[in-house]
Amino acid sequence: MKTVTSKDGTIIAFEQTGKGPALILVVGAFNDRMTGMPLTRMLEAHFTVINYDRRGRGDSGDTLPYSVEREIEDLEALIGEVGGSAYVFGYSSGAVLALKAVGNGLAISKLILYEPPLFTETSSAEGVGSVGHLSSADGREIEVSNSHSTPPVKLAHELDQLVKADQRGEAVELFQTKGVGIPQEVVVQMRNAPFRPMLETMAHTLVYEMTIIGEVSSQPTFLQSLNTPTLVIAGGKSPTFLQSAARSLAAALPEGEYRILEGQTHDIVPEAVAPVLTEYLLSETVG
């Protein structure tokens, strides 16, 4: 494990493996650098992969108060650590953070986003009540729906209140039901799962995720000025609203491209995702 110090003094922990152009992985909710390890192993033959703990999780610090800008500064510090420019792969809410980082002028030469959960008017209209699948931490496939989702800013506030009241379990379940769309009866079944304590440990970072999503979703016009080549990916078995969000985002970006991975869900399957990342990124390198 290595560390880098962000602009506000926060220590950010990361692992660096492989050889080749720098590629930074930015994961989403309930994730730390352990999430990126399987994908890292399939990418390190072609890239110098930076797999890090976002602030507030794993071995990284968490200087308060939280702001999206501070998370962007963390990513900027990592880019500086690998020479001043990098490719970035963002997953779920981490994809939204990566997109915001490009908008803030970070030296990201090419961007790949896997199912950024952006709530645009187009994606919401096309995906009302849509159903899809994801895998739980114990390997079960769960059907999810956005029919009872809560606006990101409102959900961020509700989560923050629960975390401040030390009701971390309640915050986890609110996010699972109103953020992810997992049925209440399934959430109840998962209360005694062995991974539940880990989810509660990260509960405060759910506020961060919804803050990021809410901020970017409310300011969609900045997308038109982003000229970074960007591939936006969605899984063929994911909810329609996530597919619509990915397609709408790719269409809004001047250098955007949309691709759907048939048979895939919101979960990252390295065997399916790594070849797509490698082809897209290295095609630019070889011209």
Short mmCIF file of C-alpha atoms in Angstrom, two decimals:
data_model
loop_
_atom_site.label_atom_id
_atom_site.label_comp_id
_atom_site.label_asym_id
_atom_site.label_seq_id
_atom_site.Cartn_x
_atom_site.Cartn_y
_atom_site.Cartn_z
CA MET A 1 0.00 0.00 0.00
CA LYS A 2 1.12 3.54 -0.80
CA THR A 3 -0.27 6.91 0.23
CA VAL A 4 -0.54 10.39 -1.20
CA THR A 5 -1.53 13.60 0.59
CA SER A 6 -4.47 15.52 -0.84
CA LYS A 7 -4.63 19.32 -0.94
CA ASP A 8 -6.50 19.54 2.38
CA GLY A 9 -4.02 17.25 4.12
CA THR A 10 -6.08 14.07 3.88
CA ILE A 11 -4.08 10.88 3.43
CA ILE A 12 -5.31 8.81 0.49
CA ALA A 13 -4.31 5.14 0.39
CA PHE A 14 -3.74 3.33 -2.88
CA GLU A 15 -2.11 0.34 -4.52
CA GLN A 16 -0.09 0.57 -7.72
CA THR A 17 0.53 -2.44 -9.92
CA GLY A 18 1.40 -3.24 -13.52
CA LYS A 19 3.20 -1.43 -16.32
CA GLY A 20 2.04 0.88 -19.06
CA PRO A 21 -0.14 4.01 -19.21
CA ALA A 22 -1.62 5.06 -15.86
CA LEU A 23 -5.22 3.99 -15.24
CA ILE A 24 -7.03 5.05 -12.05
CA LEU A 25 -10.08 3.13 -10.79
CA VAL A 26 -12.79 5.17 -9.04
CA VAL A 27 -15.34 2.93 -7.32
CA GLY A 28 -18.85 3.65 -6.03
CA ALA A 29 -21.08 3.17 -2.98
CA PHE A 30 -20.14 0.57 -0.34
CA ASN A 31 -16.84 0.03 -2.20
CA ASP A 32 -13.20 0.44 -1.27
CA ARG A 33 -10.08 -0.59 -3.13
CA MET A 34 -10.87 -4.26 -2.49
CA THR A 35 -13.70 -3.89 -5.02
CA GLY A 36 -11.26 -2.98 -7.76
CA MET A 37 -8.74 -5.75 -7.10
CA PRO A 38 -10.22 -8.43 -9.43
CA LEU A 39 -10.44 -5.92 -12.28
CA THR A 40 -6.93 -4.68 -11.52
CA ARG A 41 -5.50 -8.17 -11.98
CA MET A 42 -6.94 -8.31 -15.50
CA LEU A 43 -5.65 -4.85 -16.45
CA GLU A 44 -2.15 -4.73 -14.98
CA ALA A 45 -0.58 -6.45 -18.00
CA HIS A 46 -1.39 -3.37 -20.07
CA PHE A 47 -1.61 -0.51 -17.57
CA THR A 48 -0.10 0.93 -14.43
CA VAL A 49 -3.28 0.54 -12.37
CA ILE A 50 -4.00 2.81 -9.42
CA ASN A 51 -6.65 1.29 -7.16
CA TYR A 52 -7.44 3.59 -4.23
CA ASP A 53 -9.64 4.03 -1.18
CA ARG A 54 -11.82 7.07 -1.65
CA ARG A 55 -11.86 9.36 1.37
CA GLY A 56 -13.86 8.07 4.32
CA ARG A 57 -13.26 4.39 3.61
CA GLY A 58 -10.55 1.76 3.88
CA ASP A 59 -7.15 3.16 4.84
CA SER A 60 -7.81 6.70 3.59
CA GLY A 61 -8.56 9.67 5.84
CA ASP A 62 -11.70 11.79 5.89
CA THR A 63 -11.16 15.46 6.65
CA LEU A 64 -14.45 17.25 7.29
CA PRO A 65 -16.57 18.98 6.18
CA TYR A 66 -17.09 16.88 3.09
CA SER A 67 -17.24 18.47 -0.35
CA VAL A 68 -17.18 17.11 -3.88
CA GLU A 69 -14.27 19.45 -4.61
CA ARG A 70 -12.18 17.72 -1.94
CA GLU A 71 -12.81 14.34 -3.55
CA ILE A 72 -11.73 15.80 -6.87
CA GLU A 73 -8.55 17.06 -5.21
CA ASP A 74 -7.89 13.49 -4.03
CA LEU A 75 -8.06 12.28 -7.62
CA GLU A 76 -5.87 15.17 -8.72
CA ALA A 77 -3.23 14.15 -6.16
CA LEU A 78 -3.24 10.60 -7.53
CA ILE A 79 -2.88 11.87 -11.09
CA GLY A 80 0.09 13.94 -9.97
CA GLU A 81 1.60 10.85 -8.37
CA VAL A 82 1.60 8.97 -11.70
CA GLY A 83 3.09 11.76 -13.80
CA GLY A 84 0.40 14.38 -14.29
CA SER A 85 -2.01 12.60 -16.65
CA ALA A 86 -4.03 9.39 -16.53
CA TYR A 87 -6.88 7.36 -17.91
CA VAL A 88 -9.77 6.98 -15.46
CA PHE A 89 -12.37 4.24 -15.07
CA GLY A 90 -15.36 5.23 -12.93
CA TYR A 91 -17.95 2.82 -11.59
CA SER A 92 -21.49 3.84 -10.55
CA SER A 93 -21.35 6.96 -8.36
CA GLY A 94 -17.57 6.86 -8.81
CA ALA A 95 -18.24 7.39 -12.51
CA VAL A 96 -20.17 10.56 -11.69
CA LEU A 97 -17.25 11.76 -9.56
CA ALA A 98 -14.85 11.07 -12.44
CA LEU A 99 -17.08 13.00 -14.82
CA LYS A 100 -17.15 15.95 -12.44
CA ALA A 101 -13.35 15.78 -12.18
CA VAL A 102 -13.05 16.17 -15.96
CA GLY A 103 -15.34 19.17 -15.73
CA ASN A 104 -13.01 20.68 -13.15
CA GLY A 105 -10.11 20.44 -15.57
CA LEU A 106 -8.18 17.44 -14.26
CA ALA A 107 -5.69 15.91 -16.71
CA ILE A 108 -7.74 12.86 -17.63
CA SER A 109 -6.81 11.85 -21.16
CA LYS A 110 -9.59 9.31 -21.64
CA LEU A 111 -12.57 8.31 -19.53
CA ILE A 112 -14.62 5.13 -19.19
CA LEU A 113 -17.81 5.23 -17.13
CA TYR A 114 -19.75 2.16 -16.05
CA GLU A 115 -23.41 2.96 -15.35
CA PRO A 116 -23.23 6.43 -13.81
CA PRO A 117 -26.59 6.83 -12.00
CA LEU A 118 -27.41 10.29 -13.31
CA PHE A 119 -31.03 11.37 -12.98
CA THR A 120 -31.59 13.43 -16.11
CA GLU A 121 -35.05 14.23 -17.46
CA THR A 122 -34.53 11.90 -20.41
CA SER A 123 -33.33 8.93 -18.41
CA SER A 124 -36.08 9.39 -15.81
CA ALA A 125 -38.80 9.54 -18.47
CA GLU A 126 -37.53 6.46 -20.29
CA GLY A 127 -36.90 4.42 -17.17
CA VAL A 128 -39.91 4.99 -14.92
CA GLY A 129 -40.52 1.88 -12.87
CA SER A 130 -37.78 -0.04 -14.66
CA VAL A 131 -36.50 -3.30 -13.23
CA GLY A 132 -33.05 -4.89 -13.43
CA HIS A 133 -30.65 -7.07 -11.49
CA LEU A 134 -27.54 -6.87 -9.32
CA SER A 135 -25.66 -9.34 -7.16
CA SER A 136 -25.59 -9.09 -3.38
CA ALA A 137 -22.36 -9.46 -1.41
CA ASP A 138 -23.30 -13.08 -0.68
CA GLY A 139 -23.64 -13.90 -4.37
CA ARG A 140 -27.43 -13.81 -4.72
CA GLU A 141 -29.03 -12.09 -7.69
CA ILE A 142 -31.43 -9.35 -6.55
CA GLU A 143 -34.13 -7.71 -8.61
CA VAL A 144 -34.13 -3.93 -8.19
CA SER A 145 -36.46 -1.17 -9.35
CA ASN A 146 -36.30 2.62 -9.44
CA SER A 147 -40.05 3.01 -8.98
CA HIS A 148 -39.61 4.15 -5.37
CA SER A 149 -36.39 6.12 -5.74
CA THR A 150 -35.84 9.40 -3.88
CA PRO A 151 -34.21 12.51 -5.47
CA PRO A 152 -30.46 12.52 -4.69
CA VAL A 153 -30.36 15.81 -2.75
CA LYS A 154 -33.29 14.79 -0.56
CA LEU A 155 -31.82 11.35 0.03
CA ALA A 156 -28.43 12.85 0.94
CA HIS A 157 -30.13 14.97 3.61
CA GLU A 158 -32.08 12.04 5.03
CA LEU A 159 -28.96 9.85 5.13
CA ASP A 160 -26.97 12.60 6.82
CA GLN A 161 -29.58 12.93 9.57
CA LEU A 162 -29.50 9.20 10.24
CA VAL A 163 -25.69 9.04 10.33
CA LYS A 164 -25.52 12.02 12.71
CA ALA A 165 -28.01 10.23 14.97
CA ASP A 166 -25.72 7.15 14.85
CA GLN A 167 -28.43 5.17 13.09
CA ARG A 168 -26.07 3.65 10.58
CA GLY A 169 -28.11 0.52 10.02
CA GLU A 170 -31.14 2.62 9.18
CA ALA A 171 -29.02 4.69 6.78
CA VAL A 172 -27.83 1.54 5.02
CA GLU A 173 -31.39 0.32 4.57
CA LEU A 174 -32.67 3.70 3.40
CA PHE A 175 -30.00 3.77 0.72
CA GLN A 176 -30.71 0.18 -0.30
CA THR A 177 -34.45 0.80 -0.69
CA LYS A 178 -34.70 4.42 -1.86
CA GLY A 179 -31.32 4.74 -3.56
CA VAL A 180 -30.71 1.32 -5.11
CA GLY A 181 -34.28 0.04 -5.33
CA ILE A 182 -33.90 -3.23 -3.42
CA PRO A 183 -37.28 -4.49 -2.18
CA GLN A 184 -37.86 -3.95 1.55
CA GLU A 185 -38.38 -7.66 2.21
CA VAL A 186 -34.97 -8.46 0.70
CA VAL A 187 -33.31 -5.71 2.75
CA VAL A 188 -34.78 -7.24 5.91
CA GLN A 189 -33.40 -10.64 4.95
CA MET A 190 -29.90 -9.15 4.62
CA ARG A 191 -29.82 -7.60 8.11
CA ASN A 192 -27.90 -10.51 9.61
CA ALA A 193 -25.64 -11.08 6.62
CA PRO A 194 -21.90 -11.29 7.42
CA PHE A 195 -21.18 -8.24 5.24
CA ARG A 196 -23.69 -5.99 7.06
CA PRO A 197 -21.14 -4.54 9.57
CA MET A 198 -18.95 -3.43 6.64
CA LEU A 199 -21.91 -1.63 5.08
CA GLU A 200 -22.64 0.19 8.34
CA THR A 201 -18.99 1.22 8.65
CA MET A 202 -19.29 2.98 5.27
CA ALA A 203 -22.73 4.47 5.94
CA HIS A 204 -21.44 8.05 6.21
CA THR A 205 -20.00 7.84 2.68
CA LEU A 206 -23.50 7.27 1.29
CA VAL A 207 -24.10 10.96 1.97
CA TYR A 208 -21.06 11.69 -0.20
CA GLU A 209 -22.36 9.52 -3.04
CA MET A 210 -25.76 11.18 -3.16
CA THR A 211 -24.19 14.64 -2.87
CA ILE A 212 -22.05 13.92 -5.94
CA ILE A 213 -24.96 12.53 -7.95
CA GLY A 214 -27.25 15.39 -6.96
CA GLU A 215 -24.70 18.05 -7.81
CA VAL A 216 -23.93 16.72 -11.28
CA SER A 217 -27.56 15.85 -12.09
CA SER A 218 -28.63 19.41 -11.28
CA GLN A 219 -26.02 20.97 -13.60
CA PRO A 220 -26.15 18.92 -16.82
CA THR A 221 -25.22 21.80 -19.14
CA PHE A 222 -21.51 21.54 -18.27
CA LEU A 223 -21.40 18.20 -20.10
CA GLN A 224 -21.49 19.96 -23.48
CA SER A 225 -18.10 21.54 -22.82
CA LEU A 226 -16.27 18.29 -22.00
CA ASN A 227 -14.04 17.22 -24.88
CA THR A 228 -12.40 14.24 -23.22
CA PRO A 229 -13.00 11.00 -25.19
CA THR A 230 -15.48 9.07 -23.06
CA LEU A 231 -16.95 5.58 -23.30
CA VAL A 232 -20.17 5.11 -21.31
CA ILE A 233 -21.10 1.48 -20.61
CA ALA A 234 -24.33 -0.14 -19.40
CA GLY A 235 -25.24 -3.75 -18.70
CA GLY A 236 -27.90 -5.42 -20.80
CA LYS A 237 -29.66 -6.79 -17.69
CA SER A 238 -29.50 -3.52 -15.76
CA PRO A 239 -32.60 -1.37 -15.08
CA THR A 240 -33.76 0.64 -18.07
CA PHE A 241 -33.15 3.92 -16.26
CA LEU A 242 -29.44 3.12 -15.91
CA GLN A 243 -29.20 2.17 -19.59
CA SER A 244 -31.09 5.35 -20.53
CA ALA A 245 -28.87 7.46 -18.30
CA ALA A 246 -25.74 6.01 -19.91
CA ARG A 247 -27.08 6.49 -23.43
CA SER A 248 -28.24 10.05 -22.72
CA LEU A 249 -24.90 10.96 -21.16
CA ALA A 250 -22.92 9.60 -24.11
CA ALA A 251 -25.12 11.57 -26.51
CA ALA A 252 -24.62 14.78 -24.49
CA LEU A 253 -20.82 14.53 -24.53
CA PRO A 254 -18.99 15.93 -27.59
CA GLU A 255 -16.64 12.91 -27.58
CA GLY A 256 -19.04 10.41 -26.03
CA GLU A 257 -19.62 6.82 -27.09
CA TYR A 258 -22.21 4.39 -25.73
CA ARG A 259 -21.84 0.65 -25.45
CA ILE A 260 -24.06 -1.99 -23.89
CA LEU A 261 -22.65 -5.25 -22.51
CA GLU A 262 -25.23 -7.94 -23.09
CA GLY A 263 -25.92 -10.22 -20.14
CA GLN A 264 -24.27 -7.88 -17.63
CA THR A 265 -25.82 -6.14 -14.63
CA HIS A 266 -24.75 -3.17 -12.53
CA ASP A 267 -22.02 -5.35 -11.04
CA ILE A 268 -18.51 -5.31 -12.45
CA VAL A 269 -17.55 -8.66 -13.99
CA PRO A 270 -13.83 -8.32 -14.80
CA GLU A 271 -13.91 -10.91 -17.59
CA ALA A 272 -16.55 -8.85 -19.41
CA VAL A 273 -15.33 -5.35 -18.59
CA ALA A 274 -11.51 -5.59 -18.81
CA PRO A 275 -11.35 -6.39 -22.56
CA VAL A 276 -13.61 -3.43 -23.35
CA LEU A 277 -11.46 -1.08 -21.26
CA THR A 278 -8.25 -2.36 -22.81
CA GLU A 279 -9.50 -2.08 -26.39
CA TYR A 280 -10.91 1.42 -25.93
CA LEU A 281 -7.90 2.85 -24.11
CA LEU A 282 -5.13 1.24 -26.15
CA SER A 283 -6.79 2.08 -29.47
CA GLU A 284 -5.96 5.72 -28.75
CA THR A 285 -2.42 4.83 -27.75
CA VAL A 286 -1.64 3.03 -31.00
CA GLY A 287 -3.50 5.66 -33.01
#
